[in-house]
PDB file of C-alpha atoms in Angstrom:
ATOM      1  CA  UNK A1434       8.776 -13.299  19.985  1.00 40.00           C
ATOM      2  CA  UNK A1435       6.130 -15.853  19.114  1.00 42.00           C
ATOM      3  CA  UNK A1436       6.872 -18.324  15.972  1.00 41.00           C
ATOM      4  CA  UNK A1437       2.682 -18.750  15.194  1.00 44.00           C
ATOM      5  CA  UNK A1438       1.094 -20.527  11.120  1.00 43.00           C
ATOM      6  CA  UNK A1439      -1.224 -17.952   9.913  1.00 43.00           C
ATOM      7  CA  UNK A1440      -4.694 -19.514   9.746  1.00 43.00           C
ATOM      8  CA  UNK A1441      -6.942 -19.386   6.671  1.00 49.00           C
ATOM      9  CA  UNK A1442      -9.974 -18.300   8.157  1.00 54.00           C
ATOM     10  CA  UNK A1443      -8.725 -15.341  10.482  1.00 64.00           C
ATOM     11  CA  UNK A1444     -11.209 -13.947  12.960  1.00 61.00           C
ATOM     12  CA  UNK A1445     -12.470 -11.054  12.599  1.00 68.00           C
ATOM     13  CA  UNK A1446     -14.891 -10.267  15.360  1.00 78.00           C
ATOM     14  CA  UNK A1447     -11.854 -10.440  18.078  1.00 88.00           C
ATOM     15  CA  UNK A1448      -8.445 -11.752  17.021  1.00 95.00           C
ATOM     16  CA  UNK A1449      -5.946 -12.975  20.037  1.00 95.00           C
ATOM     17  CA  UNK A1450      -3.631 -14.730  19.029  1.00 96.00           C
ATOM     18  CA  UNK A1451      -1.279 -12.887  16.324  1.00 97.00           C
ATOM     19  CA  UNK A1452      -1.223 -15.475  13.571  1.00 96.00           C
ATOM     20  CA  UNK A1453      -4.666 -14.480  13.641  1.00 97.00           C
ATOM     21  CA  UNK A1454      -3.547 -10.999  13.317  1.00 97.00           C
ATOM     22  CA  UNK A1455      -1.572 -11.362  10.929  1.00 97.00           C
ATOM     23  CA  UNK A1456      -3.732 -13.709   8.657  1.00 97.00           C
ATOM     24  CA  UNK A1457      -6.957 -10.497   8.861  1.00 97.00           C
ATOM     25  CA  UNK A1458      -4.292  -8.306   8.007  1.00 98.00           C
ATOM     26  CA  UNK A1459      -4.021 -10.365   4.891  1.00 98.00           C
ATOM     27  CA  UNK A1460      -7.067 -11.278   4.215  1.00 98.00           C
ATOM     28  CA  UNK A1461      -8.336  -7.092   4.488  1.00 98.00           C
ATOM     29  CA  UNK A1462      -5.276  -6.049   2.488  1.00 98.00           C
ATOM     30  CA  UNK A1463      -6.470  -9.311  -0.575  1.00 98.00           C
ATOM     31  CA  UNK A1464      -9.987  -7.515  -0.258  1.00 98.00           C
ATOM     32  CA  UNK A1465      -8.250  -4.216  -1.333  1.00 98.00           C
ATOM     33  CA  UNK A1466      -7.341  -5.734  -4.829  1.00 97.00           C
ATOM     34  CA  UNK A1467     -10.327  -7.099  -5.666  1.00 97.00           C
ATOM     35  CA  UNK A1468     -13.532  -5.398  -4.505  1.00 97.00           C
ATOM     36  CA  UNK A1469     -13.751  -1.892  -4.819  1.00 96.00           C
ATOM     37  CA  UNK A1470     -15.485  -0.760  -1.659  1.00 97.00           C
ATOM     38  CA  UNK A1471     -12.947  -2.066   0.481  1.00 98.00           C
ATOM     39  CA  UNK A1472     -10.648   0.003   2.987  1.00 98.00           C
ATOM     40  CA  UNK A1473      -7.882  -1.467   1.781  1.00 98.00           C
ATOM     41  CA  UNK A1474      -8.504  -0.315  -1.719  1.00 98.00           C
ATOM     42  CA  UNK A1475      -7.242   2.547  -1.658  1.00 98.00           C
ATOM     43  CA  UNK A1476      -4.242   2.515   1.000  1.00 98.00           C
ATOM     44  CA  UNK A1477      -2.597   6.017   1.651  1.00 98.00           C
ATOM     45  CA  UNK A1478       1.313   5.793   0.823  1.00 98.00           C
ATOM     46  CA  UNK A1479       3.587   8.120   2.758  1.00 98.00           C
ATOM     47  CA  UNK A1480       6.883   9.626   1.544  1.00 98.00           C
ATOM     48  CA  UNK A1481       9.070  12.496   2.382  1.00 97.00           C
ATOM     49  CA  UNK A1482       9.060  15.083  -0.049  1.00 95.00           C
ATOM     50  CA  UNK A1483      12.358  17.894  -1.320  1.00 92.00           C
ATOM     51  CA  UNK A1484      12.342  19.826   1.984  1.00 94.00           C
ATOM     52  CA  UNK A1485      11.592  16.619   4.250  1.00 94.00           C
ATOM     53  CA  UNK A1486       8.215  16.749   5.689  1.00 96.00           C
ATOM     54  CA  UNK A1487       5.724  14.499   5.256  1.00 97.00           C
ATOM     55  CA  UNK A1488       4.170  14.012   1.987  1.00 97.00           C
ATOM     56  CA  UNK A1489       0.708  10.891   1.998  1.00 98.00           C
ATOM     57  CA  UNK A1490      -1.873  10.527  -0.411  1.00 97.00           C
ATOM     58  CA  UNK A1491      -4.222   8.357  -1.428  1.00 98.00           C
ATOM     59  CA  UNK A1492      -3.418   6.257  -3.997  1.00 97.00           C
ATOM     60  CA  UNK A1493      -5.692   2.566  -5.283  1.00 97.00           C
ATOM     61  CA  UNK A1494      -4.049  -0.857  -4.589  1.00 98.00           C
ATOM     62  CA  UNK A1495      -3.671  -3.167  -7.749  1.00 97.00           C
ATOM     63  CA  UNK A1496      -1.787  -6.449  -6.813  1.00 97.00           C
ATOM     64  CA  UNK A1497      -0.793  -7.458  -3.480  1.00 98.00           C
ATOM     65  CA  UNK A1498       0.610 -11.312  -3.578  1.00 98.00           C
ATOM     66  CA  UNK A1499       0.669 -12.090  -0.278  1.00 97.00           C
ATOM     67  CA  UNK A1500       3.338 -14.751  -0.074  1.00 96.00           C
ATOM     68  CA  UNK A1501       6.191 -12.393  -0.570  1.00 97.00           C
ATOM     69  CA  UNK A1502       4.339  -8.763   1.414  1.00 98.00           C
ATOM     70  CA  UNK A1503       4.700  -7.601  -1.714  1.00 98.00           C
ATOM     71  CA  UNK A1504       2.301  -4.607  -3.063  1.00 98.00           C
ATOM     72  CA  UNK A1505       1.248  -2.245  -6.486  1.00 98.00           C
ATOM     73  CA  UNK A1506       0.264   1.316  -6.982  1.00 98.00           C
ATOM     74  CA  UNK A1507      -0.163   2.776 -10.126  1.00 97.00           C
ATOM     75  CA  UNK A1508       0.639   6.758 -11.036  1.00 97.00           C
ATOM     76  CA  UNK A1509       1.693   9.181 -12.966  1.00 96.00           C
ATOM     77  CA  UNK A1510       5.490   8.823 -13.957  1.00 96.00           C
ATOM     78  CA  UNK A1511       5.938  12.390 -13.667  1.00 96.00           C
ATOM     79  CA  UNK A1512       3.861  12.590 -10.354  1.00 96.00           C
ATOM     80  CA  UNK A1513       5.872  14.028  -7.529  1.00 96.00           C
ATOM     81  CA  UNK A1514       5.711  11.038  -5.186  1.00 97.00           C
ATOM     82  CA  UNK A1515       7.457   9.453  -8.709  1.00 96.00           C
ATOM     83  CA  UNK A1516      10.946  11.730  -7.979  1.00 94.00           C
ATOM     84  CA  UNK A1517      10.163  11.098  -3.695  1.00 97.00           C
ATOM     85  CA  UNK A1518      10.651   7.558  -3.966  1.00 97.00           C
ATOM     86  CA  UNK A1519      13.123   7.861  -6.807  1.00 94.00           C
ATOM     87  CA  UNK A1520      15.726   9.842  -3.959  1.00 93.00           C
ATOM     88  CA  UNK A1521      14.456   7.714  -0.673  1.00 96.00           C
ATOM     89  CA  UNK A1522      12.635   4.571  -1.593  1.00 98.00           C
ATOM     90  CA  UNK A1523      11.134   3.953   2.021  1.00 98.00           C
ATOM     91  CA  UNK A1524       7.787   4.632   2.521  1.00 98.00           C
ATOM     92  CA  UNK A1525       4.595   3.720   4.807  1.00 98.00           C
ATOM     93  CA  UNK A1526       1.622   2.349   3.712  1.00 98.00           C
ATOM     94  CA  UNK A1527      -1.711   3.467   5.645  1.00 98.00           C
ATOM     95  CA  UNK A1528      -5.713   1.395   5.859  1.00 98.00           C
ATOM     96  CA  UNK A1529      -8.233   2.703   7.859  1.00 98.00           C
ATOM     97  CA  UNK A1530     -10.925  -0.666   8.310  1.00 98.00           C
ATOM     98  CA  UNK A1531     -13.910  -0.068   9.788  1.00 97.00           C
ATOM     99  CA  UNK A1532     -15.918  -2.460   9.068  1.00 96.00           C
ATOM    100  CA  UNK A1533     -13.040  -4.771  10.939  1.00 97.00           C
ATOM    101  CA  UNK A1534     -12.319  -1.936  13.554  1.00 97.00           C
ATOM    102  CA  UNK A1535      -8.156  -2.436  11.907  1.00 98.00           C
ATOM    103  CA  UNK A1536      -5.609   0.316  11.835  1.00 98.00           C
ATOM    104  CA  UNK A1537      -2.788  -1.694   9.322  1.00 98.00           C
ATOM    105  CA  UNK A1538       0.790   0.375   8.621  1.00 98.00           C
ATOM    106  CA  UNK A1539       3.351  -0.483   6.250  1.00 98.00           C
ATOM    107  CA  UNK A1540       6.757   0.430   5.933  1.00 98.00           C
ATOM    108  CA  UNK A1541       7.866  -0.557   2.783  1.00 98.00           C
ATOM    109  CA  UNK A1542      10.871  -0.519   0.052  1.00 98.00           C
ATOM    110  CA  UNK A1543       9.092   1.050  -2.660  1.00 98.00           C
ATOM    111  CA  UNK A1544      10.935   0.171  -6.097  1.00 97.00           C
ATOM    112  CA  UNK A1545       9.958   1.450  -9.827  1.00 97.00           C
ATOM    113  CA  UNK A1546       8.670  -1.129 -12.585  1.00 97.00           C
ATOM    114  CA  UNK A1547      10.377  -1.036 -15.812  1.00 94.00           C
ATOM    115  CA  UNK A1548      10.721  -2.358 -19.153  1.00 93.00           C
ATOM    116  CA  UNK A1549       8.079  -5.727 -20.488  1.00 94.00           C
ATOM    117  CA  UNK A1550       6.129  -6.161 -17.252  1.00 93.00           C
ATOM    118  CA  UNK A1551       5.375  -2.231 -17.038  1.00 96.00           C
ATOM    119  CA  UNK A1552       4.093  -2.071 -20.760  1.00 95.00           C
ATOM    120  CA  UNK A1553       1.907  -5.402 -19.938  1.00 95.00           C
ATOM    121  CA  UNK A1554       0.252  -3.859 -16.921  1.00 96.00           C
ATOM    122  CA  UNK A1555      -0.278  -0.231 -19.578  1.00 96.00           C
ATOM    123  CA  UNK A1556      -1.785  -2.906 -22.099  1.00 95.00           C
ATOM    124  CA  UNK A1557      -4.954  -4.249 -18.704  1.00 94.00           C
ATOM    125  CA  UNK A1558      -5.022  -0.474 -18.173  1.00 94.00           C
ATOM    126  CA  UNK A1559      -8.407   0.644 -19.373  1.00 92.00           C
ATOM    127  CA  UNK A1560      -8.856   3.403 -22.059  1.00 92.00           C
ATOM    128  CA  UNK A1561     -11.102   5.985 -19.401  1.00 90.00           C
ATOM    129  CA  UNK A1562      -8.181   4.843 -16.666  1.00 92.00           C
ATOM    130  CA  UNK A1563      -5.505   5.893 -18.643  1.00 95.00           C
ATOM    131  CA  UNK A1564      -6.460   9.852 -18.599  1.00 93.00           C
ATOM    132  CA  UNK A1565      -4.761   9.238 -14.639  1.00 93.00           C
ATOM    133  CA  UNK A1566      -1.112   8.966 -16.256  1.00 96.00           C
ATOM    134  CA  UNK A1567      -0.742  11.489 -19.225  1.00 94.00           C
ATOM    135  CA  UNK A1568      -1.674  15.330 -17.724  1.00 94.00           C
ATOM    136  CA  UNK A1569      -0.054  17.848 -19.328  1.00 96.00           C
ATOM    137  CA  UNK A1570       1.221  20.123 -17.395  1.00 96.00           C
ATOM    138  CA  UNK A1571       2.425  17.321 -15.021  1.00 95.00           C
ATOM    139  CA  UNK A1572       0.473  17.316 -11.604  1.00 95.00           C
ATOM    140  CA  UNK A1573       1.150  19.645  -8.751  1.00 94.00           C
ATOM    141  CA  UNK A1574       2.043  22.397 -11.181  1.00 96.00           C
ATOM    142  CA  UNK A1575       0.623  25.479 -10.851  1.00 97.00           C
ATOM    143  CA  UNK A1576      -2.127  26.410 -12.970  1.00 98.00           C
ATOM    144  CA  UNK A1577      -4.514  29.676 -13.454  1.00 97.00           C
ATOM    145  CA  UNK A1578      -7.716  27.775 -13.736  1.00 97.00           C
ATOM    146  CA  UNK A1579      -9.002  24.232 -12.667  1.00 97.00           C
ATOM    147  CA  UNK A1580      -8.975  23.192 -16.380  1.00 96.00           C
ATOM    148  CA  UNK A1581      -6.109  24.333 -17.473  1.00 97.00           C
ATOM    149  CA  UNK A1582      -4.592  21.177 -17.961  1.00 97.00           C
ATOM    150  CA  UNK A1583      -5.228  18.080 -20.979  1.00 96.00           C
ATOM    151  CA  UNK A1584      -4.417  14.566 -20.534  1.00 94.00           C
ATOM    152  CA  UNK A1585      -2.467  13.283 -22.667  1.00 95.00           C
ATOM    153  CA  UNK A1586      -2.407   9.998 -21.794  1.00 95.00           C
ATOM    154  CA  UNK A1587       0.643   7.647 -22.952  1.00 94.00           C
ATOM    155  CA  UNK A1588       2.489   4.734 -21.662  1.00 96.00           C
ATOM    156  CA  UNK A1589       6.364   6.173 -20.635  1.00 95.00           C
ATOM    157  CA  UNK A1590       3.397   7.845 -17.891  1.00 96.00           C
ATOM    158  CA  UNK A1591       2.829   5.638 -16.441  1.00 97.00           C
ATOM    159  CA  UNK A1592       4.425   3.694 -13.208  1.00 97.00           C
ATOM    160  CA  UNK A1593       4.205   0.757 -11.403  1.00 98.00           C
ATOM    161  CA  UNK A1594       5.312   1.522  -7.945  1.00 98.00           C
ATOM    162  CA  UNK A1595       6.334  -2.175  -6.509  1.00 98.00           C
ATOM    163  CA  UNK A1596       5.981  -1.617  -2.152  1.00 98.00           C
ATOM    164  CA  UNK A1597       8.339  -4.500  -0.661  1.00 98.00           C
ATOM    165  CA  UNK A1598       7.221  -4.836   3.652  1.00 98.00           C
ATOM    166  CA  UNK A1599       9.562  -4.632   5.521  1.00 98.00           C
ATOM    167  CA  UNK A1600       7.362  -4.380   8.415  1.00 98.00           C
ATOM    168  CA  UNK A1601       3.233  -4.370   9.276  1.00 98.00           C
ATOM    169  CA  UNK A1602       1.789  -3.456  11.976  1.00 98.00           C
ATOM    170  CA  UNK A1603      -1.466  -4.183  12.698  1.00 98.00           C
ATOM    171  CA  UNK A1604      -3.678  -2.466  15.928  1.00 98.00           C
ATOM    172  CA  UNK A1605      -6.885  -4.399  15.977  1.00 98.00           C
ATOM    173  CA  UNK A1606      -9.626  -2.611  18.019  1.00 97.00           C
ATOM    174  CA  UNK A1607     -11.790  -5.185  19.330  1.00 89.00           C
ATOM    175  CA  UNK A1608     -13.266  -6.200  22.850  1.00 88.00           C
ATOM    176  CA  UNK A1609      -9.541  -5.505  24.070  1.00 93.00           C
ATOM    177  CA  UNK A1610      -7.209  -3.424  21.934  1.00 96.00           C
ATOM    178  CA  UNK A1611      -3.980  -5.386  20.724  1.00 97.00           C
ATOM    179  CA  UNK A1612      -1.855  -4.554  18.565  1.00 98.00           C
ATOM    180  CA  UNK A1613       1.504  -6.221  17.049  1.00 98.00           C
ATOM    181  CA  UNK A1614       4.286  -6.055  14.473  1.00 98.00           C
ATOM    182  CA  UNK A1615       5.902  -8.132  12.225  1.00 98.00           C
ATOM    183  CA  UNK A1616       9.187  -7.694  10.650  1.00 98.00           C
ATOM    184  CA  UNK A1617      10.158  -9.404   7.120  1.00 98.00           C
ATOM    185  CA  UNK A1618      14.198 -10.071   8.770  1.00 97.00           C
ATOM    186  CA  UNK A1619      12.384 -12.706  11.091  1.00 96.00           C
ATOM    187  CA  UNK A1620      10.204 -14.114   9.178  1.00 96.00           C
ATOM    188  CA  UNK A1621       7.255 -12.413  10.237  1.00 96.00           C
ATOM    189  CA  UNK A1622       7.725 -14.258  13.903  1.00 93.00           C
ATOM    190  CA  UNK A1623       4.975 -11.689  15.014  1.00 96.00           C
ATOM    191  CA  UNK A1624       5.950  -9.647  19.215  1.00 98.00           C
ATOM    192  CA  UNK A1625       2.793  -7.815  20.743  1.00 98.00           C
ATOM    193  CA  UNK A1626       3.161  -3.858  21.493  1.00 98.00           C
ATOM    194  CA  UNK A1627       0.757  -2.024  23.097  1.00 97.00           C
ATOM    195  CA  UNK A1628      -1.919  -0.713  22.000  1.00 96.00           C
TER     196      UNK A1628
END
């Protein structure tokens, strides 16, 4: 294990140090919040369903705190992923960023926010986007035809999922493949892995 300082200007062509690889990972996640075309804008979230099977879906990255490695995702509160995360708050997020040949895997504990913070975020959701929070019947329900549902957006159906990252795995497919793991419990000190 090596403790290296993260630089502000990550090398994207071929990061060769742990700090460069972690900084590149951080920069690509930050881009996902502000750039709708960035690969990290749409991470895949994996949970476990009630039968114990993996359940993966794509969401939109809404917030990323690079100091504390916390991400926010939004969901319809009645979606299966919210119930799955209530039963077991462990999840994995995955991003493949072809622009820089970087795979990011984030292990996280997920909590659902409540109260005033969620209300303030709901107020910022554009009217055109609110349709995603309140399908009737709820998401995943069997219906007789593709359009046999309606939208009924309301704040009670708006869920903010806060993902507190506990492990980062980054795989860069550069001139020489490099893979590393960073753990919260060690202060994000990294260690190299075989790619």
